[in-house]
XYZ file of C-alpha atoms in Angstrom:
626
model
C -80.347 150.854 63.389
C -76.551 150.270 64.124
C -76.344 154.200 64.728
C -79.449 154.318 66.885
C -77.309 151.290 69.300
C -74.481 153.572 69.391
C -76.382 156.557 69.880
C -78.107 154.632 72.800
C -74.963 152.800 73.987
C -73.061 156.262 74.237
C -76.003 158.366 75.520
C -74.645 158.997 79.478
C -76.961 161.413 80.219
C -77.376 165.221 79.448
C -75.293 167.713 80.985
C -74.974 171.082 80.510
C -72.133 172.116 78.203
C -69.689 174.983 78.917
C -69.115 177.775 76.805
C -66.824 178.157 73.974
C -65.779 180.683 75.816
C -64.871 179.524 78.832
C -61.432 179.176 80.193
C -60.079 176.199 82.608
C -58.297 178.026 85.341
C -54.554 177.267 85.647
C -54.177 175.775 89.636
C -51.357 175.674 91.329
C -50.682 172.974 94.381
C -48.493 175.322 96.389
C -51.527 177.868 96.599
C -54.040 175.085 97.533
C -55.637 175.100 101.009
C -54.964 171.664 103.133
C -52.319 170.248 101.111
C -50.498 166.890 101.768
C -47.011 166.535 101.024
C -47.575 165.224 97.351
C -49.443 168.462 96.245
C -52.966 167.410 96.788
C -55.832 168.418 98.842
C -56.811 165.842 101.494
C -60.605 166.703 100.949
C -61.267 168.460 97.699
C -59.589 167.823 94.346
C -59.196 170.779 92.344
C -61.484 172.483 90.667
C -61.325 172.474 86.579
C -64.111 175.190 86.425
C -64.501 177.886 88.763
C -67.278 177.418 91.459
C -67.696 173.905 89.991
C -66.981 170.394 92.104
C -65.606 167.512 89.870
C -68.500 164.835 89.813
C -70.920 167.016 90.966
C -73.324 166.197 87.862
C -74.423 170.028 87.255
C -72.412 172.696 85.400
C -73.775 176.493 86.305
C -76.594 177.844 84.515
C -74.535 179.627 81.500
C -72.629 176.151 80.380
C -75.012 174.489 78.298
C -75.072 170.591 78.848
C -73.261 168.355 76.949
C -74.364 165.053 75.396
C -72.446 161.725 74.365
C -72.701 160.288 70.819
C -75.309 161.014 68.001
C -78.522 162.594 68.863
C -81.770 160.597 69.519
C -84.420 160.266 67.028
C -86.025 163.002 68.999
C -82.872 165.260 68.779
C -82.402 164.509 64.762
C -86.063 165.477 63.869
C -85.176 168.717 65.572
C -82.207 169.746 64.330
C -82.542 173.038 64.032
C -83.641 173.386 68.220
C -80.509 171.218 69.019
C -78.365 174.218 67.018
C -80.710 176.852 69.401
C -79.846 175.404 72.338
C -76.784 174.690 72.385
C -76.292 170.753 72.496
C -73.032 169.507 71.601
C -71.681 166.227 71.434
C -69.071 164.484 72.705
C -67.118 161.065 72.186
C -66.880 158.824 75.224
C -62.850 158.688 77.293
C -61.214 155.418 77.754
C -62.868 155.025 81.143
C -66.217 155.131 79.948
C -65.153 152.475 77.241
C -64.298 150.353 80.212
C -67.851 150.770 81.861
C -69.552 148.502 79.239
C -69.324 144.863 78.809
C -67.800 142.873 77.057
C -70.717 141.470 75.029
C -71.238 144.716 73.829
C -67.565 144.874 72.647
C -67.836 141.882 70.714
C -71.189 142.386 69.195
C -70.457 145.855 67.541
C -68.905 145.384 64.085
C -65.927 147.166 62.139
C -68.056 149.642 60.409
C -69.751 150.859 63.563
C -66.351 151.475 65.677
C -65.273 153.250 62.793
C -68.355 155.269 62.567
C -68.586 156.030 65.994
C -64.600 157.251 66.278
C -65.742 159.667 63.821
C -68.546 160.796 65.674
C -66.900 160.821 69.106
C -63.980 163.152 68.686
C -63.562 164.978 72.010
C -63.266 168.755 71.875
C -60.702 171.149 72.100
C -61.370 172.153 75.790
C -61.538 168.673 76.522
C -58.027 167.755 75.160
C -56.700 171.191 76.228
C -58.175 169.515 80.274
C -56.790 166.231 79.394
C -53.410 168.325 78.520
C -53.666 170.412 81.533
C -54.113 167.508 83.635
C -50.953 165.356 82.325
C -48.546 168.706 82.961
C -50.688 169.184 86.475
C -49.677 164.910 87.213
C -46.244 165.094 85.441
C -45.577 168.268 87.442
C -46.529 166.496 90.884
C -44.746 163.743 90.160
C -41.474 166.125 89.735
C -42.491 167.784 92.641
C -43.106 164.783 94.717
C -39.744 162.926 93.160
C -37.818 166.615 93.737
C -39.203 166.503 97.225
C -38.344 162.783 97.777
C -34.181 163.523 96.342
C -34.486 166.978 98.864
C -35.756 164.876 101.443
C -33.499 161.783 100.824
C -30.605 163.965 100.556
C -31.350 165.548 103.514
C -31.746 162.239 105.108
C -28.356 161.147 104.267
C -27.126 164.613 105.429
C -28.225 164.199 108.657
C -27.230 160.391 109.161
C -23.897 161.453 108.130
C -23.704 164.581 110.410
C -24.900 161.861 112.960
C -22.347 159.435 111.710
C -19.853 161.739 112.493
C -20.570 163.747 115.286
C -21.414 159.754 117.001
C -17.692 158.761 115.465
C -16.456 162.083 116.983
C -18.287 161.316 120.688
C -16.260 157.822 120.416
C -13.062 159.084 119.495
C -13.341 161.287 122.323
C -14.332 159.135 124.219
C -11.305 156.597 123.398
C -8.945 159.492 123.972
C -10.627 160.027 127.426
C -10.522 156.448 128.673
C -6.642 156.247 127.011
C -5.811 159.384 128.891
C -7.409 157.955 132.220
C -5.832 154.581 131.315
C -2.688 156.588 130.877
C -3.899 158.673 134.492
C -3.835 155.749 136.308
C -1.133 153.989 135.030
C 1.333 157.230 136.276
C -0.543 156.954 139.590
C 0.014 153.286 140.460
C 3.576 153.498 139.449
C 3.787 157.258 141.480
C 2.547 154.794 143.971
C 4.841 152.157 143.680
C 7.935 154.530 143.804
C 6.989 156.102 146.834
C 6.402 152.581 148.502
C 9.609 151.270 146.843
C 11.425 154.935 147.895
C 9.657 153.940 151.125
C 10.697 150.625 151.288
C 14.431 151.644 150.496
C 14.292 154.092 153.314
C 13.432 151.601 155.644
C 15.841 148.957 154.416
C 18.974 151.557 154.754
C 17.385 152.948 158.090
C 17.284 149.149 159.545
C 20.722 148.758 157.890
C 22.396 151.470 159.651
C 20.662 150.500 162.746
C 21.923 147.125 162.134
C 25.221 148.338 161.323
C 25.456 150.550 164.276
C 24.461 147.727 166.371
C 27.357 145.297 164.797
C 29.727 148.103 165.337
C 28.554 148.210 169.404
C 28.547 144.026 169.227
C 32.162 144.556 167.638
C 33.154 146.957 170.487
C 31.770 144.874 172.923
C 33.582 142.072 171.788
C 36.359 143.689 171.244
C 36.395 144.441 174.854
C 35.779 141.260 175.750
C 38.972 140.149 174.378
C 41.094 142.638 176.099
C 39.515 141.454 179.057
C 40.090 137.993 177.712
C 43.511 138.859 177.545
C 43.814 140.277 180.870
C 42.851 137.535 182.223
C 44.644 135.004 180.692
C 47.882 137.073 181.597
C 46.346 137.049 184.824
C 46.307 133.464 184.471
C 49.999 132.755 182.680
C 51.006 135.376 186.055
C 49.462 132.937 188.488
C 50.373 129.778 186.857
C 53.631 130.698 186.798
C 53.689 131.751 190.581
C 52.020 128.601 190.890
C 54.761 126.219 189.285
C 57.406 128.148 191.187
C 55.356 127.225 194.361
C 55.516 123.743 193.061
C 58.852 123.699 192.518
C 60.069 124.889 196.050
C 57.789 122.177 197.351
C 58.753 119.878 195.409
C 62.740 121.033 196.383
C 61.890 120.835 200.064
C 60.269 117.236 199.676
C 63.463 115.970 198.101
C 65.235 117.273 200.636
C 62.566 115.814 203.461
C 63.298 112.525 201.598
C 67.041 113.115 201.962
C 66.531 113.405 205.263
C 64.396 110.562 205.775
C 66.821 108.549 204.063
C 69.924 109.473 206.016
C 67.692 108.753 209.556
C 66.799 105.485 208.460
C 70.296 104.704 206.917
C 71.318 106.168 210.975
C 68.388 103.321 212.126
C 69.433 100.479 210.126
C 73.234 100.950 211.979
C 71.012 100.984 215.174
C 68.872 98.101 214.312
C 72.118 96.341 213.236
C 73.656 97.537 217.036
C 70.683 95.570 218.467
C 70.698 92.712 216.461
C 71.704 90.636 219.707
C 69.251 92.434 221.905
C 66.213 90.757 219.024
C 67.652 87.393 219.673
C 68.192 87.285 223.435
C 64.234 89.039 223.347
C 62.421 86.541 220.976
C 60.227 84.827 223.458
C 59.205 87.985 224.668
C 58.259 89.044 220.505
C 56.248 85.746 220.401
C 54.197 86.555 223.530
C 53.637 89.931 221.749
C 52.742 88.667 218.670
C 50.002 86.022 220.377
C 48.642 89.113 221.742
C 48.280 90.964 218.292
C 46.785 87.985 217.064
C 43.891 87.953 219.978
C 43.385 92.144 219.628
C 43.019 91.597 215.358
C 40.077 88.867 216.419
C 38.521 91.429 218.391
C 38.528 94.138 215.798
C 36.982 91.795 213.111
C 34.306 90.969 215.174
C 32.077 93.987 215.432
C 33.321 94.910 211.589
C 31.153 92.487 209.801
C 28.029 94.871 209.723
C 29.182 97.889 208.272
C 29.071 96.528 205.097
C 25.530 96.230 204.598
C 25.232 100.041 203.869
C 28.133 99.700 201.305
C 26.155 96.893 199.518
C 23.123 98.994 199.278
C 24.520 101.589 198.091
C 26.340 99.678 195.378
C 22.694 98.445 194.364
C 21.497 102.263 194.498
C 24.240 102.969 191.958
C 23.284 100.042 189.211
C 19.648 101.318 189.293
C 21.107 104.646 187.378
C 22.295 104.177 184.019
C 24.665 106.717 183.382
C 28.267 106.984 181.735
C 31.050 107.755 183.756
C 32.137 110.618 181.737
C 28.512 111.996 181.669
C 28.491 111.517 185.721
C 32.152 112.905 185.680
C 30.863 115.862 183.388
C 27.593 116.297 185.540
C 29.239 116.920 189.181
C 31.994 119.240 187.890
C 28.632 121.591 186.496
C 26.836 120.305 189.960
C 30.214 121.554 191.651
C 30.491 124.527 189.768
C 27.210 125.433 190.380
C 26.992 125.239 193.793
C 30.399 127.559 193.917
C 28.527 130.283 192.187
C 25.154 130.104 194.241
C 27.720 130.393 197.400
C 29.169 133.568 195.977
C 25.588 135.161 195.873
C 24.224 133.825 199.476
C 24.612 137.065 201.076
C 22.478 138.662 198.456
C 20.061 136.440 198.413
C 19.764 136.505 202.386
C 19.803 140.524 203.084
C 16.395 141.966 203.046
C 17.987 145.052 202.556
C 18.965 144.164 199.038
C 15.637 143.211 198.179
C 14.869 146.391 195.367
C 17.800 145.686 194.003
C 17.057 142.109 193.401
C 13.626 143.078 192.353
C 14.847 145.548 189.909
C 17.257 143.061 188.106
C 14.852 140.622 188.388
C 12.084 142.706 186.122
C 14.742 144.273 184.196
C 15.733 140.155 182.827
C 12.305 139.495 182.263
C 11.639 142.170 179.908
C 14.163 141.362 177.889
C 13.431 137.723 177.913
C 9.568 138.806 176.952
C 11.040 140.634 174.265
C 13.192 138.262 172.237
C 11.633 137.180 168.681
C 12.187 135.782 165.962
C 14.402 138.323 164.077
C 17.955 138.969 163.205
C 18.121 142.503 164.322
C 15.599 141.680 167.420
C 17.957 139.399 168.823
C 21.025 141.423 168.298
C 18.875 144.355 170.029
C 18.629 141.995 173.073
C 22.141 140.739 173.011
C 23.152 144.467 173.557
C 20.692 145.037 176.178
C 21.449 141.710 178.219
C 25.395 142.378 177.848
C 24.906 146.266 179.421
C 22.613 144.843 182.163
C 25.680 142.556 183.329
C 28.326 144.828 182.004
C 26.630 147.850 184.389
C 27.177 145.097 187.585
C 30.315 145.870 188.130
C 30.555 143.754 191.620
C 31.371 139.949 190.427
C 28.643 138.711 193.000
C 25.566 141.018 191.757
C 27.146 140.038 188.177
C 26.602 136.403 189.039
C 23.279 137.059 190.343
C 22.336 138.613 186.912
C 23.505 135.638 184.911
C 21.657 133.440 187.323
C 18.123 135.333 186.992
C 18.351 135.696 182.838
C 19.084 131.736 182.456
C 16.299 130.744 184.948
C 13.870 133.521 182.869
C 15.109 131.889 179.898
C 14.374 128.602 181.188
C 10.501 129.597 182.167
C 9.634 130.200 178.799
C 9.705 125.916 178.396
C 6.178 126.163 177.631
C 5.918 128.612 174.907
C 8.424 126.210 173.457
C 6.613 123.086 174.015
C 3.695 124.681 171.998
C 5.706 126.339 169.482
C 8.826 125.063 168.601
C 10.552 127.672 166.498
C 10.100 129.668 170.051
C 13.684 127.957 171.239
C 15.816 129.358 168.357
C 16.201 133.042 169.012
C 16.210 132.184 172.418
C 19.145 129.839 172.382
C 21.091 132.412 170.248
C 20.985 134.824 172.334
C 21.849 132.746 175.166
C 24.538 131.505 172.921
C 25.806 135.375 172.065
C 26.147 136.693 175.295
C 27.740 133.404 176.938
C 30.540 134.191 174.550
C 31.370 136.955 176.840
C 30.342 135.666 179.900
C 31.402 131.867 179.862
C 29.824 131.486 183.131
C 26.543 131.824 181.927
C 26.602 128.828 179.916
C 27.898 126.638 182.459
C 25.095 127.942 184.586
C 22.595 127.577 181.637
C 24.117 123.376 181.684
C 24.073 122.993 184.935
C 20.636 123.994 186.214
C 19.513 121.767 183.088
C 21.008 118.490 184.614
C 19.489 119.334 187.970
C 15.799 119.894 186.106
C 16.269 117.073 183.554
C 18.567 114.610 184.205
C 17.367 113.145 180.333
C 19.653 116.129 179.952
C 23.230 114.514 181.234
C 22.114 112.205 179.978
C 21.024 109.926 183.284
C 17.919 107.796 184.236
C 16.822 105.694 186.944
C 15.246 102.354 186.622
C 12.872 101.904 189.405
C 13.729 98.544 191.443
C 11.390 98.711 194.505
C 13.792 96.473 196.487
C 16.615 98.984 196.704
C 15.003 102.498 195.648
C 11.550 103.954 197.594
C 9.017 105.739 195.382
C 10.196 108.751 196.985
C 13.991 108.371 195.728
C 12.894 106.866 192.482
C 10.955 110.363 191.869
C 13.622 112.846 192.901
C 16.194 111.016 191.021
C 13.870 111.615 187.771
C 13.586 114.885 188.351
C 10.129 114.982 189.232
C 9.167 118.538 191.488
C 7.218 118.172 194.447
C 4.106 120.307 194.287
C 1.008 120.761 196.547
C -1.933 118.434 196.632
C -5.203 120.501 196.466
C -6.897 117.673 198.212
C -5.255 116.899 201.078
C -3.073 119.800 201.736
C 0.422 117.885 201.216
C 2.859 117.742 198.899
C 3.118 115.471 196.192
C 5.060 114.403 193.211
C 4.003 115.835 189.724
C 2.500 113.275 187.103
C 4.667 112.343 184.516
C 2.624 114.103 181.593
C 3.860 117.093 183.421
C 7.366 115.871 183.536
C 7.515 115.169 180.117
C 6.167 118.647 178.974
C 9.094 120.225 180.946
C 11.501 117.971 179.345
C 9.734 118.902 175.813
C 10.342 122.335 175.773
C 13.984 121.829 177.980
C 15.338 119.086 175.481
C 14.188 121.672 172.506
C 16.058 124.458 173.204
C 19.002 122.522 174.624
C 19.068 120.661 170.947
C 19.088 124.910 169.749
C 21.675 125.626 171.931
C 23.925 122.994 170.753
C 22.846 123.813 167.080
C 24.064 127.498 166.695
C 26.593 127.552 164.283
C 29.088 130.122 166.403
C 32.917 129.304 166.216
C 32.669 130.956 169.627
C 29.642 128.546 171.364
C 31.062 127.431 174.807
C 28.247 124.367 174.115
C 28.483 123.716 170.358
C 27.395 120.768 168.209
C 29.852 118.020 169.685
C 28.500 118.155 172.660
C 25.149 117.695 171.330
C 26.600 114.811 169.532
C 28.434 113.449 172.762
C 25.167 113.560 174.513
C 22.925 111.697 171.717
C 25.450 109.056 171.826
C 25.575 108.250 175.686
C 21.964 108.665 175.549
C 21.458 105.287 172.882
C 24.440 103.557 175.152
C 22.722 103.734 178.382
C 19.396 105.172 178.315
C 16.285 102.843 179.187
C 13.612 102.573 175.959
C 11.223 104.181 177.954
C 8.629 106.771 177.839
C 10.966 109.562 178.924
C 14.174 108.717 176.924
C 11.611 108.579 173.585
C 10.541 111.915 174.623
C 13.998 113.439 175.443
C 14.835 111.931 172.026
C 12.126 112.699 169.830
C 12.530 116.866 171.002
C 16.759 116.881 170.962
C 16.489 115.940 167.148
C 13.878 117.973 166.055
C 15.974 120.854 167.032
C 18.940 119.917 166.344
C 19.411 116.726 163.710
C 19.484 118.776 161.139
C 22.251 120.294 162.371
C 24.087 116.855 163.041
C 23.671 115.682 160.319
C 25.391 118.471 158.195
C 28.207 118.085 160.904
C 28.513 114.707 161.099
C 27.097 112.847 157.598
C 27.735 109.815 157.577
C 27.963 109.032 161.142
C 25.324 110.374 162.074
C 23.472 108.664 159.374
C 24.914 104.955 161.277
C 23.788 106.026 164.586
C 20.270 106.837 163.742
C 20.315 103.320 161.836
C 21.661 101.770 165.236
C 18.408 104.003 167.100
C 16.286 102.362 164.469
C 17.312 98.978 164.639
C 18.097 98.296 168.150
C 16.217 101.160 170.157
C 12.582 101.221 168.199
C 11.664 97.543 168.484
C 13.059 97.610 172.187
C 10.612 100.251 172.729
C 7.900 98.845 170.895
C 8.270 96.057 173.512
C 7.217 98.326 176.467
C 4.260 97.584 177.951
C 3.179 101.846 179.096
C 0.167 103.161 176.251
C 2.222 105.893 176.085
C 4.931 104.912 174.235
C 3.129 104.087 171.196
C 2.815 107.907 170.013
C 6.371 108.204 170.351
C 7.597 105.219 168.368
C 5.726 106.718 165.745
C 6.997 109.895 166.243
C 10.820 108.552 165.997
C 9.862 105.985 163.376
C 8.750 108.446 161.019
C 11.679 111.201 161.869
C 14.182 108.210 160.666
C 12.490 107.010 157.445
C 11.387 109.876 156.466
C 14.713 111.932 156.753
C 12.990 114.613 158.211
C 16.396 115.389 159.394
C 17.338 116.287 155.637
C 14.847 119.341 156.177
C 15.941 122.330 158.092
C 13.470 122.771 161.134
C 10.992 125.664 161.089
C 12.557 129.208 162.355
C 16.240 127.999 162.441
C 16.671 130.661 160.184
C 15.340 133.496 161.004
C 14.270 136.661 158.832
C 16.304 140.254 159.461
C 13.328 142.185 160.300
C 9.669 141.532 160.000
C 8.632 142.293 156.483
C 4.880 142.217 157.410
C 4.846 145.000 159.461
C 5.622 147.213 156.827
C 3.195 146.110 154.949
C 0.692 146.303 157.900
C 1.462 150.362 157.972
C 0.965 150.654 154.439
């Protein structure tokens, strides 16, 4: 019974068993159709008999089937037809082991297991399959682990070659960007050579222009002196013609008074002779003397009213506060100024001279236009002003020159009132060219007193009782212009007034300021004039204004001249003339106390004013071509 439950636990079925004679065919994966990378099919596995699918249940007709375990009961009665037809018996794998349960596992005893190894011992051709198939897997499995290492190695081949040929593309491309780097590196400082070369080229070109200029001021100057010279020989010559002339006059006075003295020595013996004539002729003195007498009470009479004009006039003259050496000073330029526009009448009056005037005329005002702010500009314009007046030889039509450059110069008050720095160049080349022609400057002074009298310095205060409106306004120096609205004339307001004596006080204060061993109008005279201004000067609008403009162009200078006293007067200005003008009753004035009040405690006077000094050439334009 145990052997039929074996028998019928390891009966799977009949199948037809293959011949002793057949052979399994050896298979190789390289010559299989539809292979995958491993070796295998990807439809069909391979076939262990020929013409025969794995799992197909059937073997062909000439493979007899082949039975599991012990024969049936059927089977063992025949015995004899199982030999005949070829039934053989087989032991079941491990798999099919694994198909039953485990109840049956447990249930089957020692002795059966034992019995039924024995009986299922697989065949030959089946261990010779088994065989083949272990040597078929372990030979995939090389082929698939050789293929993996070929593969892998050819991985890592690659990722190298791309490794390197990526660390080659960066090295290049480090090289390239250092070369450009390197490139453009040369380039910018090619570049900044050539502008330096360039730079260089201009420097020595504006230096030898420069120094070609100096060498023409040098000449001119140099002329200038002999001419100088001449003329002060001229001068000793006719000084010393002139103190022999004094001499001989004053010979022939002593001997006038000689003579005078020996007649009245001859009249004193006569009067002594008619000593006795006097004393018999005394009544006849006293009748003469009563008559005197009577003629003397006549004269007084009809004397009493002249000197009502006298007074008024002596009240005209306290209404202008002035110093007598500033109203000394300012008719001896009035004087001199009226010489020189004498000595030019006739050119002024002859129509026929009229292009020539024109052409001197246009000739100034270019130049004028044409002064800035630079060192060599200015000694450009010095040149060209001095050969203007240098090429009039005729002293009148070289008067007339001087005459139309100071009143061009003088137009340009307005450019200075808005910018300040304007005056500077200006005033040195004023300055340069006076040295030569001294005339110019007193000119220059002169036709600044008779604009702005601030400028003498002279004011007026206006006392209706002695001066009219009229004579309060020309003393001031207020111009007469035309009223639109009625057709007259008319004074001009005194905003107007004090933006001429803005941009007039200015460049005065730069004239005074250049620092020229040689200035005709230097720095003590802009001292003299600041300090006459504070003695006499009214805390008005006008005097704040004249002020305020005269030491923005000039304190700075002062004070490096004078130090320390300069430093007392502008504590005097602050403690005597700012809360006198704070006291004035105009709107006006207020701006311009704080105006002064902040020059003085600020020491803006410390700081040198902007475009005193002034640049050789204009830098910017180089840049501007580059």
């Amino acid at each position: 019974e145990e052997g039929v439950a074996v028998a019928k636990r390891l009966n799977f079925g009949s199948f037809e068993t293959p011949p002793a004679s057949a052979r399994v065919p050896t298979w190789n994966v390289r010559d299989s159709p539809k292979t995958n990378g491993f070796g295998r099919s990807n439809d069909v596995r391979p076939d262990i008999h020929q013409g025969t699918r794995v799992g197909s249940g059937s073997y062909p007709a000439s493979v007899s089937p082949v039975r599991y375990g012990v024969p049936l009961d059927g089977q063992q009665r025949r015995g004899t037809a199982s030999a005949s037809t070829g039934v053989r018996y087989r032991t079941p794998d491990s798999d099919d082991d694994d198909d039953d349960g485990a109840d049956d596992r447990s249930s089957a005893t020692p002795s059966m297991l034992v019995n039924s190894q024995k009986i299922c011992k697989p065949s030959p051709a089946e261990e010779q399959l088994q065989s083949l198939q272990q040597q078929l897997r372990h030979l995939i499995q090389v082929e698939h682990q050789a293929r993996s290492h070929s593969r892998q190695e050819l991985w890592q081949k690659e990722e190298h070659a791309l490794a390197q040929h990526l660390a080659n593309i960066t090295l290049e491309l480090q090289a390239k960007e250092a070369a450009l780097k390197l490139s453009d590196e040369r380039l910018h400082a090619q570049h900044q050579h050539q502008r330096d070369q360039k730079l260089k080229e201009l420097q020595k070109s504006h230096e030898k222009a420069a120094e070609l200029q100096q060498q023409q001021v040098d000449k001119i100057q140099r002329q200038a002196r002999e001419e100088a010279e001449r003329k002060a020989a001229e001068e000793r010559k006719r000084q010393e013609e002139e103190r022999i002339r004094k001499q001989k006059e004053e010979e022939e006075a002593r001997r006038k008074v000689q003579q005078e003295q020996e007649q009245a020595r001859k009249r004193a013996e006569e009067e002594a002779k008619a000593a006795a004539d006097k004393a018999a002729a005394a009544q006849k003195e006293q009748q003469q003397q009563a008559q005197a007498q009577q003629q003397a009470a006549a004269a007084a009479a009809p004397a009493a009213p002249k000197s009502v004009p006298s007074e008024k006039a002596a009240a005209a003259a306290r209404c202008v506060r002035v110093t007598p050496a500033a109203a000394k000073y300012e008719k001896s330029m009035a004087k001199r100024m009226s010489e020189l526009e004498a000595s030019i009448q006739h050119i002024l009056n002859d129509e026929a001279l009229k292009k020539q005037r024109r052409d001197i005329e246009k000739k100034m005002t270019v130049h004028v236009q044409q002064i800035s702010a630079t060192l060599d500009q200015v000694a450009k314009k010095c040149v060209d002003v001095y050969q203007l007046l240098m090429s009039l030889q005729d002293p009148a039509w070289r008067t007339f020159g001087m005459l139309q450059f100071v009143i061009k110069v003088m137009r340009q008050y307005e450019l200075i009132a808005l910018n300040n720095k304007a005056a500077y160049p200006l005033a040195l080349v004023l300055v340069k060219v006076s040295t030569q022609f001294p005339t110019l400057m007193e000119m220059m002074v002169a036709l600044l007193h008779r604009e702005v009298p601030t400028a003498v310095p002279m004011s007026v205060v206006h006392d209706e009782a002695v001066l009219t409106s009229t004579q309060y306004h020309r003393l001031m120096g207020y111009k007469e212009v035309e009223d639109k609205a009625t057709g007259g004339k008319m004074f001009e307001t005194t905003d107007e007034l004090c933006k001429r004596i803005e941009g007039l006080m200015l460049l005065y204060g730069a004239i005074v300021q250049v620092d020229d061993p040689n200035n005709p109008h230097g720095i003590d005279h802009g001292w003299t004039w600041l300090s006459r201004a504070l003695n006499v000067m009214p805390a008005d609008r006008i005097t704040a204004k004249a002020l305020i403009c005269f030491l923005r162009s000039a304190g700075y200078t002062l004070h490096i001249r004078f130090r320390g006293q300069f430093i007392k007067l502008l504590r005097c200005m602050h403690d005597e003339f700012l809360p006198e003008l704070a006291r004035s009753s105009d709107p006006d004035v207020a701006p311009l106390r704080t105006l002064l009040a902040h020059y003085l405690t600020r020491t803006v006077y410390l700081q040198e004013p902007e475009g005193r000094a002034m640049p050789r050439v204009d830098i910017s334009s180089f840049f501007d071509r580059d």
